[in-house]
CSV table of C-alpha atoms in Angstrom, one decimal:
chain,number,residue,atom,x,y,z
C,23,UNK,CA,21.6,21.9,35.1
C,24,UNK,CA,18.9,24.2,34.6
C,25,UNK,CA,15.3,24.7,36.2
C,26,UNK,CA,12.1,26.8,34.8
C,27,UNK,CA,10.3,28.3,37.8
C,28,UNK,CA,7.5,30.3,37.8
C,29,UNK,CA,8.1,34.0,39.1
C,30,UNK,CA,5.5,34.1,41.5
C,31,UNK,CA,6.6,30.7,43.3
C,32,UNK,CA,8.8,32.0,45.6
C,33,UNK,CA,9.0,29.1,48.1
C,34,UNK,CA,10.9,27.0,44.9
C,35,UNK,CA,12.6,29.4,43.7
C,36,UNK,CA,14.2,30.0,47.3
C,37,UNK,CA,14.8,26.0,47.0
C,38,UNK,CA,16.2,26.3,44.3
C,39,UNK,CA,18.8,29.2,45.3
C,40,UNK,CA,19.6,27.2,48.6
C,41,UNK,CA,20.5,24.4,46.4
C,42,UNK,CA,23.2,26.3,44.5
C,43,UNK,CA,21.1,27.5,40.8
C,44,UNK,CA,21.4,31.1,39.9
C,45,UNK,CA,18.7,33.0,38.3
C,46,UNK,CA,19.8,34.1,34.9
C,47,UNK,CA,17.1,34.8,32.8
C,48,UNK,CA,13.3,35.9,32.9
C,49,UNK,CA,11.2,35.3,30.2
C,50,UNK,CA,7.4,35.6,29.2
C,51,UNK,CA,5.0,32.1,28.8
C,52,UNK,CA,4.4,32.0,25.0
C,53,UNK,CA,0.8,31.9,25.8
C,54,UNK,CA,1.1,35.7,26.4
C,55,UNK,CA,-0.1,37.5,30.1
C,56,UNK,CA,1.9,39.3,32.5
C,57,UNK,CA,3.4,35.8,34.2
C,58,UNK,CA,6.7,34.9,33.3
C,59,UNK,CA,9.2,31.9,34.3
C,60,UNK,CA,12.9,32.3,35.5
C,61,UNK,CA,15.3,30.4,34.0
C,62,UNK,CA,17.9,28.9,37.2
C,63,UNK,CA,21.3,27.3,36.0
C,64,UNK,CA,23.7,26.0,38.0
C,65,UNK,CA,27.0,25.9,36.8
C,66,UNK,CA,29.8,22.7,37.2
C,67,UNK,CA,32.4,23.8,39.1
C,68,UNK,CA,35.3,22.6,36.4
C,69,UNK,CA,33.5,25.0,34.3
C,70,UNK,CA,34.1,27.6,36.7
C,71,UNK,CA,37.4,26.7,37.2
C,72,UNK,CA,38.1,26.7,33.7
C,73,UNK,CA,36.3,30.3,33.0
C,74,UNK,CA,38.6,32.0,35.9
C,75,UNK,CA,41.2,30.5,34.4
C,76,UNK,CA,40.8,32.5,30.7
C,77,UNK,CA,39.6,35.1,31.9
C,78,UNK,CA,35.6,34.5,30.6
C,79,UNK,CA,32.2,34.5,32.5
C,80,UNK,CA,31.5,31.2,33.7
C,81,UNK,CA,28.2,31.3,31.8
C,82,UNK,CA,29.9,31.8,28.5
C,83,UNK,CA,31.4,28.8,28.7
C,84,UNK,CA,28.8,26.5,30.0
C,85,UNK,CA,27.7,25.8,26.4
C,86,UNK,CA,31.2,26.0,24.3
C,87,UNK,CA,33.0,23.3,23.0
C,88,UNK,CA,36.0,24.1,25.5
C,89,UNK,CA,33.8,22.7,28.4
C,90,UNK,CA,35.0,19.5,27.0
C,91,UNK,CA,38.2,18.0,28.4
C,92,UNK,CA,41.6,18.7,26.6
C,93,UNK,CA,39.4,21.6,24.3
C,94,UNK,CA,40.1,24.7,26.7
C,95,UNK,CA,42.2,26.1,24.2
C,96,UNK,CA,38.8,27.2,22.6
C,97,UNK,CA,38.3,29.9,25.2
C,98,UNK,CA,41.5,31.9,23.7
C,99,UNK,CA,39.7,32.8,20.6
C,100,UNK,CA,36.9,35.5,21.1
C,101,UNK,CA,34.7,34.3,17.8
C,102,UNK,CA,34.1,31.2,19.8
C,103,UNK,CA,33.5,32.8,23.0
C,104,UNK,CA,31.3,35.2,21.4
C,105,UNK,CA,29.2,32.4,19.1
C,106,UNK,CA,28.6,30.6,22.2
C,107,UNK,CA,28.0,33.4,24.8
C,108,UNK,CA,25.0,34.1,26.8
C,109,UNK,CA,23.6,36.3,24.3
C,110,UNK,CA,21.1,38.1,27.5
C,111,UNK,CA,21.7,41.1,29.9
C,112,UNK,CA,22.1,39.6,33.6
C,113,UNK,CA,19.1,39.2,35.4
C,114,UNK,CA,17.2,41.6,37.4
C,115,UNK,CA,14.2,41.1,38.8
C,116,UNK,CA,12.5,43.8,38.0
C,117,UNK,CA,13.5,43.9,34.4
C,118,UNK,CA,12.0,43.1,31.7
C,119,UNK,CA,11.4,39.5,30.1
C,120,UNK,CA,12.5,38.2,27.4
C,121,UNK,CA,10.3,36.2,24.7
C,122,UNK,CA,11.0,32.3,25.2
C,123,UNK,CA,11.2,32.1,21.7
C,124,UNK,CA,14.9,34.2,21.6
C,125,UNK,CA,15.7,31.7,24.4
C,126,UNK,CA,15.0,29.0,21.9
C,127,UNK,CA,17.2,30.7,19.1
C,128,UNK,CA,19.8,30.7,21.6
C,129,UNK,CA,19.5,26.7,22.2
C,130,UNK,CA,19.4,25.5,18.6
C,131,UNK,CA,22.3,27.7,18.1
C,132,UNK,CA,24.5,25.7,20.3
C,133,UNK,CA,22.9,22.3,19.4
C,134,UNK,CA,24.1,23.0,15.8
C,135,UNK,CA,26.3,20.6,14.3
C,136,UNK,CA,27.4,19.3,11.4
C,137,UNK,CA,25.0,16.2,11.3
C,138,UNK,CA,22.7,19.0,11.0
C,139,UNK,CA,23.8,19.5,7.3
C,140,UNK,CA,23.3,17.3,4.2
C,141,UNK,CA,26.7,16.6,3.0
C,142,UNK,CA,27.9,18.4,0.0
C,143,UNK,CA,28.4,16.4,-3.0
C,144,UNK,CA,31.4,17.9,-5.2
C,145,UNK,CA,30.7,15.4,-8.2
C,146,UNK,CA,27.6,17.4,-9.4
């Protein structure tokens, strides 16, 4: 699960922390300004399970195909872990924030899949 929470609303984001979500990312409106948005996830706890149990950061996994029962296997091999790893520093509250649009880059890259692709046809 995830939640978009502007920085300056500090009485939801303390909800929101209460409530189990960590913040992971910060990143700048696309409209431009100084105000940015912090991206809170909260994680399933099999996923957790299943990250201590290979050795990987539970928010590399969130998104990878070895979330999915009886595909944990996928965690052994690090081109997988790496294609579908948080591709952002951890989050500081200070730092600097990213542009929404690299968050964006991030999602379509683990939406992709093969529907996405006209088939090939060999006969031509």
């Amino acid at each position: 699960m995830a939640l978009h929470i502007s920085q300056k609303n500090k009485a939801s984001r303390r909800v929101a922390e209460k409530a189990g979500f960590k913040p992971v990312l910060k990143m700048a409106y696309v409209t431009g300004g100084t105000e940015c948005s912090i991206l809170y996830i909260k994680i399933n706890p099999r996923i957790e399970r299943l990250a201590r149990q290979y050795g990987r950061r539970p928010i590399d996994v969130m998104n990878s195909p070895a979330g999915f029962q009886g595909m944990g296997h996928y965690l052994l091999s690090d081109g997988i872990v790496e294609f579908y790893g948080w591709p952002f520093p951890p989050f500081e509250e200070n730092g600097r924030s990213i542009n929404g649009f690299a968050f964006d880059d991030f999602t379509a890259r683990i939406n992709l899949s093969p529907k996405n692709f006209e088939p090939i046809d060999d006969d031509k």
